[in-house]
Amino acid sequence: QVQLVESGGGLVQAGGSLRLSCAASGRPFTTYGMGWFRQAPGKEREFVAAISWNGGSTYADSVKGRFTISRDNALSKVNLQMNSLKPEDTAVYYCAATRGIRMLLAVHYDYWGQGTQVTVSS
């Protein structure tokens, strides 16, 4: 079992930055791939970024070049640095953990956090 707790969401103006963090507890953090997803009102949950157990990362086209995912295995945390934020980035952001190697779809993940709200004003 893995417990995930997100933090760092909030309200920011367009063009601004936010840093989300996800603290993991439970099974050894280093064995999990970690991902960030987001869900806007009335929309499906969508992939944002993911990082494998050995540090390989992948991003959705919509955030590539603006967001950076990183992990700190010593602290059992995964971070999402979000720069040049746009109003369309407004959503609840979720952290997720997977025991597998596939990381692009929500169904690939075994554990989820409760989410943190990110609101970008225009």
PDB file of N, CA, C and O in Angstrom, residues 43-77:
ATOM      1  N   LYS A  43     -14.399  17.673 -17.647  1.00  0.00           N
ATOM      2  CA  LYS A  43     -13.473  16.992 -18.553  1.00  0.00           C
ATOM      3  C   LYS A  43     -12.938  15.719 -17.917  1.00  0.00           C
ATOM      4  O   LYS A  43     -12.991  15.541 -16.702  1.00  0.00           O
ATOM      5  N   GLU A  44     -12.403  14.849 -18.751  1.00  0.00           N
ATOM      6  CA  GLU A  44     -11.797  13.627 -18.245  1.00  0.00           C
ATOM      7  C   GLU A  44     -10.419  13.916 -17.650  1.00  0.00           C
ATOM      8  O   GLU A  44      -9.768  14.901 -17.999  1.00  0.00           O
ATOM      9  N   ARG A  45     -10.005  13.016 -16.785  1.00  0.00           N
ATOM     10  CA  ARG A  45      -8.669  13.129 -16.219  1.00  0.00           C
ATOM     11  C   ARG A  45      -7.642  12.901 -17.328  1.00  0.00           C
ATOM     12  O   ARG A  45      -7.765  11.961 -18.112  1.00  0.00           O
ATOM     13  N   GLU A  46      -6.634  13.776 -17.377  1.00  0.00           N
ATOM     14  CA  GLU A  46      -5.656  13.675 -18.452  1.00  0.00           C
ATOM     15  C   GLU A  46      -4.235  13.604 -17.902  1.00  0.00           C
ATOM     16  O   GLU A  46      -3.924  14.173 -16.853  1.00  0.00           O
ATOM     17  N   PHE A  47      -3.403  12.921 -18.657  1.00  0.00           N
ATOM     18  CA  PHE A  47      -2.003  12.764 -18.303  1.00  0.00           C
ATOM     19  C   PHE A  47      -1.276  14.096 -18.435  1.00  0.00           C
ATOM     20  O   PHE A  47      -1.497  14.846 -19.388  1.00  0.00           O
ATOM     21  N   VAL A  48      -0.389  14.372 -17.478  1.00  0.00           N
ATOM     22  CA  VAL A  48       0.429  15.582 -17.522  1.00  0.00           C
ATOM     23  C   VAL A  48       1.903  15.219 -17.689  1.00  0.00           C
ATOM     24  O   VAL A  48       2.564  15.673 -18.619  1.00  0.00           O
ATOM     25  N   ALA A  49       2.411  14.406 -16.773  1.00  0.00           N
ATOM     26  CA  ALA A  49       3.834  14.050 -16.810  1.00  0.00           C
ATOM     27  C   ALA A  49       4.053  12.803 -15.971  1.00  0.00           C
ATOM     28  O   ALA A  49       3.244  12.494 -15.089  1.00  0.00           O
ATOM     29  N   ALA A  50       5.150  12.102 -16.250  1.00  0.00           N
ATOM     30  CA  ALA A  50       5.487  10.916 -15.481  1.00  0.00           C
ATOM     31  C   ALA A  50       6.998  10.757 -15.423  1.00  0.00           C
ATOM     32  O   ALA A  50       7.724  11.236 -16.308  1.00  0.00           O
ATOM     33  N   ILE A  51       7.437  10.086 -14.369  1.00  0.00           N
ATOM     34  CA  ILE A  51       8.859   9.822 -14.198  1.00  0.00           C
ATOM     35  C   ILE A  51       9.029   8.400 -13.702  1.00  0.00           C
ATOM     36  O   ILE A  51       8.347   7.960 -12.785  1.00  0.00           O
ATOM     37  N   SER A  52       9.915   7.660 -14.355  1.00  0.00           N
ATOM     38  CA  SER A  52      10.116   6.263 -14.009  1.00  0.00           C
ATOM     39  C   SER A  52      10.973   6.128 -12.745  1.00  0.00           C
ATOM     40  O   SER A  52      11.526   7.120 -12.246  1.00  0.00           O
ATOM     41  N   TRP A  53      11.100   4.907 -12.274  1.00  0.00           N
ATOM     42  CA  TRP A  53      11.860   4.668 -11.044  1.00  0.00           C
ATOM     43  C   TRP A  53      13.319   5.113 -11.204  1.00  0.00           C
ATOM     44  O   TRP A  53      13.956   5.519 -10.234  1.00  0.00           O
ATOM     45  N   ASN A  54      13.834   5.073 -12.453  1.00  0.00           N
ATOM     46  CA  ASN A  54      15.240   5.447 -12.667  1.00  0.00           C
ATOM     47  C   ASN A  54      15.398   6.846 -13.256  1.00  0.00           C
ATOM     48  O   ASN A  54      16.488   7.206 -13.715  1.00  0.00           O
ATOM     49  N   GLY A  55      14.317   7.641 -13.248  1.00  0.00           N
ATOM     50  CA  GLY A  55      14.441   9.045 -13.607  1.00  0.00           C
ATOM     51  C   GLY A  55      14.059   9.433 -15.002  1.00  0.00           C
ATOM     52  O   GLY A  55      14.102  10.619 -15.346  1.00  0.00           O
ATOM     53  N   GLY A  56      13.696   8.485 -15.855  1.00  0.00           N
ATOM     54  CA  GLY A  56      13.248   8.822 -17.193  1.00  0.00           C
ATOM     55  C   GLY A  56      11.898   9.514 -17.145  1.00  0.00           C
ATOM     56  O   GLY A  56      11.008   9.090 -16.418  1.00  0.00           O
ATOM     57  N   SER A  57      11.722  10.608 -17.897  1.00  0.00           N
ATOM     58  CA  SER A  57      10.491  11.389 -17.806  1.00  0.00           C
ATOM     59  C   SER A  57       9.804  11.510 -19.163  1.00  0.00           C
ATOM     60  O   SER A  57      10.435  11.394 -20.218  1.00  0.00           O
ATOM     61  N   THR A  58       8.516  11.761 -19.116  1.00  0.00           N
ATOM     62  CA  THR A  58       7.724  11.984 -20.318  1.00  0.00           C
ATOM     63  C   THR A  58       6.640  12.998 -19.990  1.00  0.00           C
ATOM     64  O   THR A  58       6.207  13.090 -18.838  1.00  0.00           O
ATOM     65  N   TYR A  59       6.213  13.754 -21.001  1.00  0.00           N
ATOM     66  CA  TYR A  59       5.276  14.852 -20.793  1.00  0.00           C
ATOM     67  C   TYR A  59       4.177  14.843 -21.854  1.00  0.00           C
ATOM     68  O   TYR A  59       4.382  14.414 -22.990  1.00  0.00           O
ATOM     69  N   ALA A  60       3.035  15.375 -21.468  1.00  0.00           N
ATOM     70  CA  ALA A  60       1.992  15.664 -22.437  1.00  0.00           C
ATOM     71  C   ALA A  60       2.455  16.816 -23.323  1.00  0.00           C
ATOM     72  O   ALA A  60       3.177  17.705 -22.860  1.00  0.00           O
ATOM     73  N   ASP A  61       2.051  16.799 -24.564  1.00  0.00           N
ATOM     74  CA  ASP A  61       2.465  17.853 -25.492  1.00  0.00           C
ATOM     75  C   ASP A  61       2.052  19.236 -24.985  1.00  0.00           C
ATOM     76  O   ASP A  61       2.759  20.220 -25.205  1.00  0.00           O
ATOM     77  N   SER A  62       0.922  19.306 -24.313  1.00  0.00           N
ATOM     78  CA  SER A  62       0.384  20.587 -23.860  1.00  0.00           C
ATOM     79  C   SER A  62       1.235  21.256 -22.783  1.00  0.00           C
ATOM     80  O   SER A  62       1.107  22.472 -22.563  1.00  0.00           O
ATOM     81  N   VAL A  63       2.108  20.500 -22.124  1.00  0.00           N
ATOM     82  CA  VAL A  63       2.922  21.072 -21.044  1.00  0.00           C
ATOM     83  C   VAL A  63       4.413  20.997 -21.327  1.00  0.00           C
ATOM     84  O   VAL A  63       5.214  21.536 -20.553  1.00  0.00           O
ATOM     85  N   LYS A  64       4.774  20.344 -22.428  1.00  0.00           N
ATOM     86  CA  LYS A  64       6.185  20.158 -22.742  1.00  0.00           C
ATOM     87  C   LYS A  64       6.873  21.514 -22.878  1.00  0.00           C
ATOM     88  O   LYS A  64       6.367  22.416 -23.544  1.00  0.00           O
ATOM     89  N   GLY A  65       8.019  21.657 -22.221  1.00  0.00           N
ATOM     90  CA  GLY A  65       8.753  22.916 -22.257  1.00  0.00           C
ATOM     91  C   GLY A  65       8.345  23.889 -21.171  1.00  0.00           C
ATOM     92  O   GLY A  65       9.034  24.890 -20.942  1.00  0.00           O
ATOM     93  N   ARG A  66       7.225  23.625 -20.499  1.00  0.00           N
ATOM     94  CA  ARG A  66       6.760  24.518 -19.422  1.00  0.00           C
ATOM     95  C   ARG A  66       6.800  23.829 -18.057  1.00  0.00           C
ATOM     96  O   ARG A  66       7.054  24.485 -17.045  1.00  0.00           O
ATOM     97  N   PHE A  67       6.526  22.532 -18.030  1.00  0.00           N
ATOM     98  CA  PHE A  67       6.487  21.777 -16.782  1.00  0.00           C
ATOM     99  C   PHE A  67       7.706  20.855 -16.701  1.00  0.00           C
ATOM    100  O   PHE A  67       8.180  20.341 -17.718  1.00  0.00           O
ATOM    101  N   THR A  68       8.166  20.634 -15.472  1.00  0.00           N
ATOM    102  CA  THR A  68       9.272  19.708 -15.236  1.00  0.00           C
ATOM    103  C   THR A  68       8.936  18.813 -14.062  1.00  0.00           C
ATOM    104  O   THR A  68       8.609  19.311 -12.973  1.00  0.00           O
ATOM    105  N   ILE A  69       9.015  17.510 -14.285  1.00  0.00           N
ATOM    106  CA  ILE A  69       8.787  16.548 -13.215  1.00  0.00           C
ATOM    107  C   ILE A  69      10.135  16.069 -12.685  1.00  0.00           C
ATOM    108  O   ILE A  69      11.086  15.893 -13.461  1.00  0.00           O
ATOM    109  N   SER A  70      10.201  15.879 -11.371  1.00  0.00           N
ATOM    110  CA  SER A  70      11.435  15.385 -10.763  1.00  0.00           C
ATOM    111  C   SER A  70      11.063  14.541  -9.558  1.00  0.00           C
ATOM    112  O   SER A  70       9.944  14.626  -9.050  1.00  0.00           O
ATOM    113  N   ARG A  71      12.016  13.727  -9.121  1.00  0.00           N
ATOM    114  CA  ARG A  71      11.759  12.913  -7.943  1.00  0.00           C
ATOM    115  C   ARG A  71      12.959  12.947  -7.023  1.00  0.00           C
ATOM    116  O   ARG A  71      14.107  13.031  -7.477  1.00  0.00           O
ATOM    117  N   ASP A  72      12.677  12.879  -5.742  1.00  0.00           N
ATOM    118  CA  ASP A  72      13.712  12.824  -4.709  1.00  0.00           C
ATOM    119  C   ASP A  72      13.480  11.531  -3.949  1.00  0.00           C
ATOM    120  O   ASP A  72      12.620  11.452  -3.075  1.00  0.00           O
ATOM    121  N   ASN A  73      14.230  10.510  -4.317  1.00  0.00           N
ATOM    122  CA  ASN A  73      14.005   9.196  -3.720  1.00  0.00           C
ATOM    123  C   ASN A  73      14.352   9.175  -2.228  1.00  0.00           C
ATOM    124  O   ASN A  73      13.754   8.416  -1.465  1.00  0.00           O
ATOM    125  N   ALA A  74      15.287   9.994  -1.808  1.00  0.00           N
ATOM    126  CA  ALA A  74      15.649  10.031  -0.393  1.00  0.00           C
ATOM    127  C   ALA A  74      14.506  10.561   0.467  1.00  0.00           C
ATOM    128  O   ALA A  74      14.325  10.124   1.609  1.00  0.00           O
ATOM    129  N   LEU A  75      13.728  11.493  -0.093  1.00  0.00           N
ATOM    130  CA  LEU A  75      12.611  12.084   0.644  1.00  0.00           C
ATOM    131  C   LEU A  75      11.272  11.464   0.259  1.00  0.00           C
ATOM    132  O   LEU A  75      10.241  11.860   0.806  1.00  0.00           O
ATOM    133  N   SER A  76      11.298  10.524  -0.695  1.00  0.00           N
ATOM    134  CA  SER A  76      10.058   9.889  -1.184  1.00  0.00           C
ATOM    135  C   SER A  76       9.070  10.940  -1.678  1.00  0.00           C
ATOM    136  O   SER A  76       7.894  10.936  -1.299  1.00  0.00           O
ATOM    137  N   LYS A  77       9.576  11.828  -2.531  1.00  0.00           N
ATOM    138  CA  LYS A  77       8.732  12.891  -3.078  1.00  0.00           C
ATOM    139  C   LYS A  77       8.888  12.986  -4.587  1.00  0.00           C
ATOM    140  O   LYS A  77       9.948  12.698  -5.135  1.00  0.00           O
TER     141      LYS A  77
END
